[in-house]
Amino acid sequence: MSQKLAALQERFMRRKSLWSCFALVHLGFFLALSGLVFSGGVLSDIRFYRQWAFDGLNDGIWQGISMDWVYPIGALAPMLLATILGPALYQLAWFLIFTALNAAAVAVLIKPGTPSRYAAAYWWLAVTALLGPVAVGRVDGLTAPLVIIGLLLLAARPVVASALLALATWMKVWPAAVILAVLVAWPRRLTLVLTGAAVSAVMAGIVAAGGGIHHLLSFVGAQGARGMQMEAPFTTPGLWQAILGGSNAYIFEDKLINTREVRGAMGEPVAALMMPLLAAAALAVVLLLIWALRRGANAGELLISGSLALVAAFIVFNKVGSPQFMLWLGAVVAVGLAWEGRSWRVPALLMLAIAPLTTLVYPMFYAALYNDLNVAVALALTVRNVLLLVLFGWSLVRIVRLARTGGSGSLSAPGVRPETAP
């Protein structure tokens, strides 16, 4: 009896410590946002979210329904939900949505109560804190916890998990990379397909009811005309050309979409190649996953390694290099840590370097980079981009190793009971 009591006390203290850490991190976010909250202001891209939401509510002008939009139509859901407290408290409402979803992700992460699950939860909180404003100021900060929950619930709640992954994809496209990996490695892929189709039908029905069905997929080509964003990995050589001179490379501010691009020199030719390269990289990873699965790789390990590889490919071979993309990687690595523990220490450590370097570049010293072409900031960005390539390489090597070692092929992770692990 005393041993059971001691175990319960230990479990209680472990949970108490974690949730205290959660409260501390999110209190820090709130304090950083308090000036905006109490003045009626909003952070970063949230100003667009507020405008779009109230344009719809007040004037009937709906992004993705009345006109083409850069986001999938599901992104309107949190933007509209954040209007519940009115325009002056939009930032507070957005923060509360962000906090609630993060709390749900942490709760699912620690559910089995194993040390690796708690370590993953602490790690996720650390990465979220290190990414700072982009975590709480972008739609990606909401989709990342949805992906964490979806992946962790695949085995126990397959329909719910599939719906969450589909919903996240209709909010921001990147979870499609995770869905690709699930389609390859998950035995119940038909559940994912049918549930995803049902969610997609609902989204299409909403848009059709508003008379804008021809705008439904407008987000697919929304990035087509963009140049190489300054922070994108493949832009790094062009950025240094602009810094060092000797070429016609320069920084261009696209005020319409609020971004900085590297133009001139190889900027335009490289930009034209990025979409084909991204498609080729994604196809290559999928084929590698299929090969590994046929070689007997463990399905659970392959699924999460494939998710990391595909998400990393979506970032590395992308002409857009937005800082919030690091949240995509963070969500996948958090699940990898939860399932496999120390086997994922390399990507975990890499992300603990990538996250602060990203924040140093944006928002801390971003102006120094695009206005002054500051060498120190450019070096930090270069190191960050090299680490992204290393992370992508690690995921590919991991898949090959899984193929060589083989496994049971079941959708389970080492050290976790099948009924609680995807």
Short mmCIF file of C-alpha atoms in Angstrom, two decimals:
data_model
loop_
_atom_site.label_atom_id
_atom_site.label_comp_id
_atom_site.label_asym_id
_atom_site.label_seq_id
_atom_site.Cartn_x
_atom_site.Cartn_y
_atom_site.Cartn_z
CA MET A 1 0.00 0.00 0.00
CA SER A 2 2.81 2.38 0.91
CA GLN A 3 4.51 1.67 -2.41
CA LYS A 4 1.33 2.51 -4.32
CA LEU A 5 0.94 5.71 -2.33
CA ALA A 6 4.54 6.68 -3.02
CA ALA A 7 4.03 6.01 -6.71
CA LEU A 8 0.90 8.17 -6.75
CA GLN A 9 2.71 10.96 -4.95
CA GLU A 10 5.60 10.77 -7.39
CA ARG A 11 3.21 10.88 -10.33
CA PHE A 12 1.38 13.85 -8.83
CA MET A 13 4.61 15.77 -8.27
CA ARG A 14 5.79 15.00 -11.79
CA ARG A 15 2.56 16.32 -13.26
CA LYS A 16 2.61 19.33 -10.95
CA SER A 17 6.13 20.23 -12.02
CA LEU A 18 5.29 19.95 -15.71
CA TRP A 19 2.14 22.03 -15.49
CA SER A 20 3.95 24.61 -13.41
CA CYS A 21 6.48 24.84 -16.22
CA PHE A 22 3.65 25.11 -18.74
CA ALA A 23 2.09 27.95 -16.73
CA LEU A 24 5.43 29.73 -16.43
CA VAL A 25 6.10 29.57 -20.19
CA HIS A 26 2.65 30.81 -21.13
CA LEU A 27 2.68 33.47 -18.43
CA GLY A 28 5.88 34.69 -20.04
CA PHE A 29 4.09 34.82 -23.38
CA PHE A 30 1.22 36.77 -21.82
CA LEU A 31 3.51 39.28 -20.12
CA ALA A 32 5.33 39.85 -23.41
CA LEU A 33 1.98 40.42 -25.12
CA SER A 34 0.39 42.43 -22.31
CA GLY A 35 1.22 45.80 -23.85
CA LEU A 36 -0.64 44.82 -27.00
CA VAL A 37 -3.47 43.15 -25.10
CA PHE A 38 -4.22 46.19 -22.95
CA SER A 39 -3.82 48.70 -25.78
CA GLY A 40 -6.00 46.83 -28.26
CA GLY A 41 -3.05 46.04 -30.50
CA VAL A 42 -2.06 42.75 -32.12
CA LEU A 43 1.19 40.97 -32.88
CA SER A 44 2.71 40.39 -36.30
CA ASP A 45 0.44 38.58 -38.78
CA ILE A 46 -2.46 38.61 -36.32
CA ARG A 47 -3.27 42.09 -37.62
CA PHE A 48 -4.16 40.47 -40.94
CA TYR A 49 -6.17 37.74 -39.22
CA ARG A 50 -8.23 40.34 -37.35
CA GLN A 51 -8.84 42.40 -40.45
CA TRP A 52 -9.86 39.39 -42.52
CA ALA A 53 -12.20 38.09 -39.81
CA PHE A 54 -14.00 41.39 -39.27
CA ASP A 55 -14.13 42.12 -43.00
CA GLY A 56 -16.17 38.96 -43.25
CA LEU A 57 -18.38 39.58 -40.24
CA ASN A 58 -19.01 43.28 -40.90
CA ASP A 59 -18.88 43.59 -44.67
CA GLY A 60 -19.46 40.06 -45.96
CA ILE A 61 -16.05 39.98 -47.65
CA TRP A 62 -14.70 36.52 -46.91
CA GLN A 63 -11.14 35.47 -47.69
CA GLY A 64 -11.16 32.21 -49.66
CA ILE A 65 -14.86 32.61 -50.48
CA SER A 66 -15.29 36.11 -51.89
CA MET A 67 -11.75 36.13 -53.31
CA ASP A 68 -8.59 34.08 -53.66
CA TRP A 69 -6.61 33.57 -50.46
CA VAL A 70 -3.11 32.56 -49.47
CA TYR A 71 -4.44 30.18 -46.77
CA PRO A 72 -6.72 27.13 -47.00
CA ILE A 73 -10.26 27.95 -45.95
CA GLY A 74 -9.96 26.17 -42.59
CA ALA A 75 -7.68 28.92 -41.34
CA LEU A 76 -10.77 31.12 -41.05
CA ALA A 77 -12.00 29.02 -38.12
CA PRO A 78 -9.51 30.22 -35.47
CA MET A 79 -9.50 33.72 -36.96
CA LEU A 80 -13.26 33.92 -36.49
CA LEU A 81 -13.15 32.26 -33.07
CA ALA A 82 -10.74 34.95 -31.89
CA THR A 83 -13.39 37.62 -32.60
CA ILE A 84 -15.45 36.40 -29.65
CA LEU A 85 -14.02 39.08 -27.34
CA GLY A 86 -14.28 41.85 -29.90
CA PRO A 87 -11.61 43.67 -31.94
CA ALA A 88 -9.91 45.31 -28.97
CA LEU A 89 -9.22 41.97 -27.27
CA TYR A 90 -8.46 39.99 -30.41
CA GLN A 91 -4.87 39.41 -29.30
CA LEU A 92 -6.02 38.05 -25.94
CA ALA A 93 -8.49 35.70 -27.59
CA TRP A 94 -5.82 34.44 -30.00
CA PHE A 95 -3.45 33.86 -27.09
CA LEU A 96 -6.11 31.87 -25.22
CA ILE A 97 -6.73 29.66 -28.27
CA PHE A 98 -2.99 29.10 -28.60
CA THR A 99 -2.67 28.25 -24.90
CA ALA A 100 -5.64 25.87 -24.94
CA LEU A 101 -4.31 23.92 -27.93
CA ASN A 102 -0.83 23.77 -26.44
CA ALA A 103 -2.29 22.49 -23.17
CA ALA A 104 -4.18 19.79 -25.05
CA ALA A 105 -1.00 18.75 -26.86
CA VAL A 106 0.97 18.54 -23.61
CA ALA A 107 -1.84 16.55 -21.94
CA VAL A 108 -1.79 13.99 -24.75
CA LEU A 109 2.01 13.89 -24.77
CA ILE A 110 2.23 12.88 -21.10
CA LYS A 111 -0.80 10.59 -20.96
CA PRO A 112 1.07 7.26 -20.57
CA GLY A 113 3.18 8.83 -17.81
CA THR A 114 6.51 7.44 -19.07
CA PRO A 115 9.75 9.41 -18.64
CA SER A 116 10.15 9.82 -22.39
CA ARG A 117 6.69 11.34 -22.65
CA TYR A 118 7.44 13.88 -19.93
CA ALA A 119 10.80 14.67 -21.50
CA ALA A 120 9.05 15.26 -24.83
CA ALA A 121 6.56 17.62 -23.18
CA TYR A 122 9.30 19.64 -21.49
CA TRP A 123 11.21 19.74 -24.77
CA TRP A 124 8.16 20.99 -26.66
CA LEU A 125 7.64 23.77 -24.11
CA ALA A 126 11.31 24.76 -24.45
CA VAL A 127 11.16 24.94 -28.24
CA THR A 128 7.88 26.87 -28.13
CA ALA A 129 9.42 29.38 -25.72
CA LEU A 130 12.60 29.70 -27.82
CA LEU A 131 10.59 30.45 -30.95
CA GLY A 132 8.80 33.20 -29.06
CA PRO A 133 6.65 35.55 -31.17
CA VAL A 134 6.27 33.26 -34.19
CA ALA A 135 4.83 30.55 -31.95
CA VAL A 136 2.03 32.73 -30.61
CA GLY A 137 1.67 35.07 -33.57
CA ARG A 138 0.99 32.77 -36.53
CA VAL A 139 -1.55 30.14 -37.58
CA ASP A 140 1.29 27.60 -37.47
CA GLY A 141 1.28 27.91 -33.67
CA LEU A 142 -2.20 26.38 -33.72
CA THR A 143 -1.61 23.68 -36.33
CA ALA A 144 1.52 22.34 -34.61
CA PRO A 145 -0.30 21.13 -31.46
CA LEU A 146 -3.08 19.70 -33.65
CA VAL A 147 -0.49 17.60 -35.48
CA ILE A 148 1.06 16.45 -32.19
CA ILE A 149 -2.33 15.33 -30.91
CA GLY A 150 -3.27 13.73 -34.22
CA LEU A 151 -0.11 11.65 -34.45
CA LEU A 152 -0.30 10.53 -30.83
CA LEU A 153 -3.94 9.44 -31.16
CA LEU A 154 -3.54 7.43 -34.37
CA ALA A 155 -3.77 4.03 -32.69
CA ALA A 156 -6.28 4.75 -29.93
CA ARG A 157 -8.58 7.17 -31.81
CA PRO A 158 -7.92 6.72 -35.53
CA VAL A 159 -10.93 8.67 -36.79
CA VAL A 160 -10.34 11.58 -34.41
CA ALA A 161 -6.64 11.57 -35.28
CA SER A 162 -7.34 11.53 -39.01
CA ALA A 163 -9.86 14.37 -38.64
CA LEU A 164 -7.37 16.48 -36.70
CA LEU A 165 -4.64 15.97 -39.28
CA ALA A 166 -7.07 16.82 -42.09
CA LEU A 167 -8.32 19.90 -40.25
CA ALA A 168 -4.76 21.07 -39.62
CA THR A 169 -4.02 20.69 -43.33
CA TRP A 170 -7.07 22.79 -44.21
CA MET A 171 -5.67 25.49 -41.91
CA LYS A 172 -2.09 25.42 -43.24
CA VAL A 173 -0.77 23.13 -45.97
CA TRP A 174 2.30 21.73 -44.18
CA PRO A 175 0.56 18.85 -42.29
CA ALA A 176 0.08 17.29 -45.74
CA ALA A 177 3.72 16.19 -45.37
CA VAL A 178 2.80 14.25 -42.22
CA ILE A 179 -0.28 12.80 -43.94
CA LEU A 180 1.93 11.50 -46.76
CA ALA A 181 4.08 9.62 -44.25
CA VAL A 182 0.98 8.23 -42.50
CA LEU A 183 -0.45 7.04 -45.81
CA VAL A 184 2.72 5.06 -46.48
CA ALA A 185 3.31 3.55 -43.03
CA TRP A 186 -0.08 3.31 -41.31
CA PRO A 187 -2.02 0.06 -41.91
CA ARG A 188 -5.33 1.89 -41.46
CA ARG A 189 -4.65 4.35 -44.27
CA LEU A 190 -8.21 3.90 -45.58
CA THR A 191 -9.48 5.48 -42.35
CA LEU A 192 -7.26 8.47 -42.99
CA VAL A 193 -8.42 8.77 -46.60
CA LEU A 194 -12.13 8.50 -45.81
CA THR A 195 -11.98 10.82 -42.80
CA GLY A 196 -9.89 13.32 -44.71
CA ALA A 197 -12.36 13.18 -47.58
CA ALA A 198 -15.24 13.86 -45.18
CA VAL A 199 -13.46 16.87 -43.65
CA SER A 200 -12.61 18.14 -47.12
CA ALA A 201 -16.24 17.75 -48.19
CA VAL A 202 -17.33 19.88 -45.25
CA MET A 203 -14.80 22.57 -46.18
CA ALA A 204 -15.89 22.51 -49.81
CA GLY A 205 -19.53 22.66 -48.74
CA ILE A 206 -18.94 25.77 -46.64
CA VAL A 207 -17.19 27.53 -49.51
CA ALA A 208 -19.83 26.41 -52.02
CA ALA A 209 -22.60 27.69 -49.74
CA GLY A 210 -20.92 31.09 -49.84
CA GLY A 211 -20.79 30.99 -53.62
CA GLY A 212 -17.01 30.85 -53.85
CA ILE A 213 -16.24 27.26 -54.81
CA HIS A 214 -13.84 28.46 -57.52
CA HIS A 215 -11.72 30.03 -54.75
CA LEU A 216 -11.48 26.80 -52.74
CA LEU A 217 -8.01 25.82 -53.95
CA SER A 218 -6.69 29.31 -54.68
CA PHE A 219 -4.04 28.87 -51.98
CA VAL A 220 -2.30 26.20 -54.10
CA GLY A 221 -0.91 28.73 -56.56
CA ALA A 222 -0.72 31.69 -54.19
CA GLN A 223 3.06 31.41 -53.73
CA GLY A 224 3.85 30.83 -57.38
CA ALA A 225 4.96 34.38 -58.24
CA ARG A 226 7.12 34.85 -55.15
CA GLY A 227 10.88 35.16 -55.32
CA MET A 228 13.45 33.58 -53.02
CA GLN A 229 12.69 34.76 -49.49
CA MET A 230 15.77 36.01 -47.69
CA GLU A 231 15.70 33.32 -44.98
CA ALA A 232 15.07 30.28 -47.20
CA PRO A 233 17.92 27.70 -47.15
CA PHE A 234 18.55 27.84 -50.91
CA THR A 235 18.71 31.65 -50.74
CA THR A 236 21.82 31.57 -48.55
CA PRO A 237 24.34 31.81 -51.44
CA GLY A 238 22.37 34.69 -52.98
CA LEU A 239 22.25 36.48 -49.63
CA TRP A 240 26.04 36.30 -49.36
CA GLN A 241 26.35 37.54 -52.94
CA ALA A 242 24.34 40.60 -51.92
CA ILE A 243 26.50 41.09 -48.81
CA LEU A 244 29.87 40.63 -50.49
CA GLY A 245 29.06 42.50 -53.69
CA GLY A 246 30.52 41.68 -57.07
CA SER A 247 27.11 40.72 -58.48
CA ASN A 248 23.76 42.35 -59.06
CA ALA A 249 22.12 40.50 -56.12
CA TYR A 250 20.08 42.74 -53.83
CA ILE A 251 17.35 42.62 -51.17
CA PHE A 252 13.88 43.41 -52.46
CA GLU A 253 10.97 44.30 -50.17
CA ASP A 254 7.66 42.96 -51.41
CA LYS A 255 5.27 45.23 -49.55
CA LEU A 256 2.19 43.46 -50.88
CA ILE A 257 2.97 40.23 -49.01
CA ASN A 258 5.28 41.80 -46.38
CA THR A 259 8.41 39.84 -47.16
CA ARG A 260 12.04 40.38 -48.19
CA GLU A 261 13.49 38.52 -51.13
CA VAL A 262 16.89 38.16 -52.76
CA ARG A 263 16.66 39.33 -56.36
CA GLY A 264 19.24 39.46 -59.13
CA ALA A 265 22.20 37.13 -59.75
CA MET A 266 20.84 33.58 -59.43
CA GLY A 267 17.73 34.62 -57.47
CA GLU A 268 15.14 34.27 -60.21
CA PRO A 269 16.52 31.06 -61.80
CA VAL A 270 16.73 29.38 -58.39
CA ALA A 271 13.18 30.49 -57.54
CA ALA A 272 11.92 28.88 -60.75
CA LEU A 273 13.54 25.58 -59.77
CA MET A 274 12.24 25.35 -56.22
CA MET A 275 8.77 23.93 -56.91
CA PRO A 276 10.10 21.10 -59.13
CA LEU A 277 12.84 20.41 -56.58
CA LEU A 278 10.30 20.29 -53.75
CA ALA A 279 8.08 17.88 -55.66
CA ALA A 280 11.05 15.69 -56.57
CA ALA A 281 12.32 15.65 -52.99
CA ALA A 282 8.90 14.70 -51.60
CA LEU A 283 8.54 11.92 -54.17
CA ALA A 284 12.03 10.62 -53.38
CA VAL A 285 11.24 10.49 -49.64
CA VAL A 286 7.95 8.67 -50.28
CA LEU A 287 9.72 6.09 -52.45
CA LEU A 288 12.37 5.67 -49.75
CA LEU A 289 9.62 5.07 -47.17
CA ILE A 290 7.92 2.48 -49.37
CA TRP A 291 11.25 0.69 -49.82
CA ALA A 292 11.93 0.75 -46.08
CA LEU A 293 8.47 -0.58 -45.28
CA ARG A 294 8.93 -3.47 -47.71
CA ARG A 295 12.25 -4.23 -46.04
CA GLY A 296 10.38 -4.74 -42.76
CA ALA A 297 11.00 -1.42 -41.00
CA ASN A 298 8.91 -0.83 -37.87
CA ALA A 299 5.83 1.08 -39.00
CA GLY A 300 5.69 3.44 -36.00
CA GLU A 301 9.35 4.38 -36.25
CA LEU A 302 9.10 4.73 -40.02
CA LEU A 303 6.01 6.89 -39.79
CA ILE A 304 7.59 9.51 -37.54
CA SER A 305 10.97 9.45 -39.31
CA GLY A 306 9.18 9.82 -42.63
CA SER A 307 7.15 12.70 -41.22
CA LEU A 308 10.35 14.47 -40.22
CA ALA A 309 11.94 13.84 -43.61
CA LEU A 310 8.94 15.13 -45.54
CA VAL A 311 8.39 18.17 -43.32
CA ALA A 312 12.11 19.00 -43.55
CA ALA A 313 11.92 18.64 -47.34
CA PHE A 314 8.98 21.06 -47.37
CA ILE A 315 11.26 23.59 -45.65
CA VAL A 316 14.64 22.95 -47.28
CA PHE A 317 13.29 22.93 -50.86
CA ASN A 318 11.05 25.95 -50.41
CA LYS A 319 11.51 29.46 -51.72
CA VAL A 320 9.63 30.72 -48.67
CA GLY A 321 11.66 30.63 -45.46
CA SER A 322 9.31 31.94 -42.81
CA PRO A 323 10.46 31.48 -39.19
CA GLN A 324 7.24 29.78 -38.13
CA PHE A 325 8.22 26.81 -40.29
CA MET A 326 10.40 25.69 -37.39
CA LEU A 327 7.22 24.91 -35.47
CA TRP A 328 6.49 22.22 -38.06
CA LEU A 329 9.73 20.48 -37.23
CA GLY A 330 9.21 20.99 -33.51
CA ALA A 331 5.86 19.21 -33.57
CA VAL A 332 7.27 16.16 -35.35
CA VAL A 333 10.39 15.96 -33.17
CA ALA A 334 8.24 16.19 -30.03
CA VAL A 335 6.32 13.10 -31.14
CA GLY A 336 9.56 11.36 -32.10
CA LEU A 337 10.90 11.99 -28.59
CA ALA A 338 7.65 10.76 -27.06
CA TRP A 339 7.74 7.50 -29.02
CA GLU A 340 11.43 6.73 -29.17
CA GLY A 341 13.11 8.75 -26.44
CA ARG A 342 16.90 9.00 -26.68
CA SER A 343 16.95 7.65 -30.23
CA TRP A 344 15.79 11.12 -31.23
CA ARG A 345 18.33 13.08 -29.22
CA VAL A 346 20.13 14.31 -32.37
CA PRO A 347 17.11 16.08 -33.94
CA ALA A 348 16.08 17.26 -30.46
CA LEU A 349 19.47 18.91 -29.90
CA LEU A 350 19.54 20.30 -33.43
CA MET A 351 16.16 21.94 -32.86
CA LEU A 352 17.35 23.45 -29.58
CA ALA A 353 19.95 25.26 -31.68
CA ILE A 354 17.72 25.97 -34.70
CA ALA A 355 14.95 27.59 -32.62
CA PRO A 356 17.03 30.34 -30.91
CA LEU A 357 19.01 31.04 -34.08
CA THR A 358 15.69 31.54 -35.88
CA THR A 359 14.49 33.97 -33.22
CA LEU A 360 17.80 35.86 -33.28
CA VAL A 361 17.31 36.45 -37.00
CA TYR A 362 13.56 37.12 -36.78
CA PRO A 363 12.34 39.17 -35.10
CA MET A 364 15.34 40.31 -33.04
CA PHE A 365 17.83 41.44 -35.68
CA TYR A 366 15.83 41.11 -38.87
CA ALA A 367 15.98 44.81 -39.72
CA ALA A 368 19.78 44.76 -39.40
CA LEU A 369 19.87 41.94 -41.93
CA TYR A 370 17.70 43.44 -44.66
CA ASN A 371 18.61 47.10 -44.10
CA ASP A 372 22.33 46.83 -43.34
CA LEU A 373 23.18 43.32 -44.61
CA ASN A 374 24.71 42.70 -41.21
CA VAL A 375 27.36 39.97 -41.44
CA ALA A 376 26.83 38.61 -37.92
CA VAL A 377 23.09 38.12 -38.50
CA ALA A 378 23.79 36.56 -41.89
CA LEU A 379 26.19 34.13 -40.23
CA ALA A 380 23.54 33.15 -37.67
CA LEU A 381 21.06 32.57 -40.49
CA THR A 382 23.62 30.56 -42.45
CA VAL A 383 24.32 28.30 -39.46
CA ARG A 384 20.59 27.84 -38.94
CA ASN A 385 20.11 26.82 -42.57
CA VAL A 386 23.06 24.41 -42.45
CA LEU A 387 21.52 22.81 -39.36
CA LEU A 388 18.25 22.39 -41.26
CA LEU A 389 20.13 20.48 -43.95
CA VAL A 390 21.78 18.33 -41.26
CA LEU A 391 18.36 17.60 -39.75
CA PHE A 392 16.99 16.60 -43.15
CA GLY A 393 20.02 14.36 -43.71
CA TRP A 394 19.57 12.73 -40.29
CA SER A 395 15.96 11.83 -41.13
CA LEU A 396 17.02 10.17 -44.40
CA VAL A 397 19.80 8.20 -42.69
CA ARG A 398 17.32 7.15 -40.01
CA ILE A 399 14.93 5.74 -42.61
CA VAL A 400 17.72 3.76 -44.26
CA ARG A 401 18.81 2.35 -40.89
CA LEU A 402 15.25 1.34 -40.08
CA ALA A 403 15.11 -0.52 -43.39
CA ARG A 404 18.35 -2.34 -42.64
CA THR A 405 17.42 -3.36 -39.09
CA GLY A 406 13.84 -4.32 -39.95
CA GLY A 407 11.20 -4.82 -37.27
CA SER A 408 7.77 -6.12 -36.48
CA GLY A 409 6.08 -3.65 -38.83
CA SER A 410 3.45 -2.85 -36.20
CA LEU A 411 2.39 0.70 -35.50
CA SER A 412 4.05 0.95 -32.11
CA ALA A 413 7.04 2.67 -30.63
CA PRO A 414 9.72 1.15 -28.42
CA GLY A 415 8.87 1.03 -24.75
CA VAL A 416 5.22 2.04 -25.20
CA ARG A 417 2.22 -0.21 -25.00
CA PRO A 418 0.46 -0.70 -28.35
CA GLU A 419 -2.83 0.53 -26.97
CA THR A 420 -1.34 3.95 -26.12
CA ALA A 421 1.11 4.39 -28.93
CA PRO A 422 0.41 5.17 -32.56
#
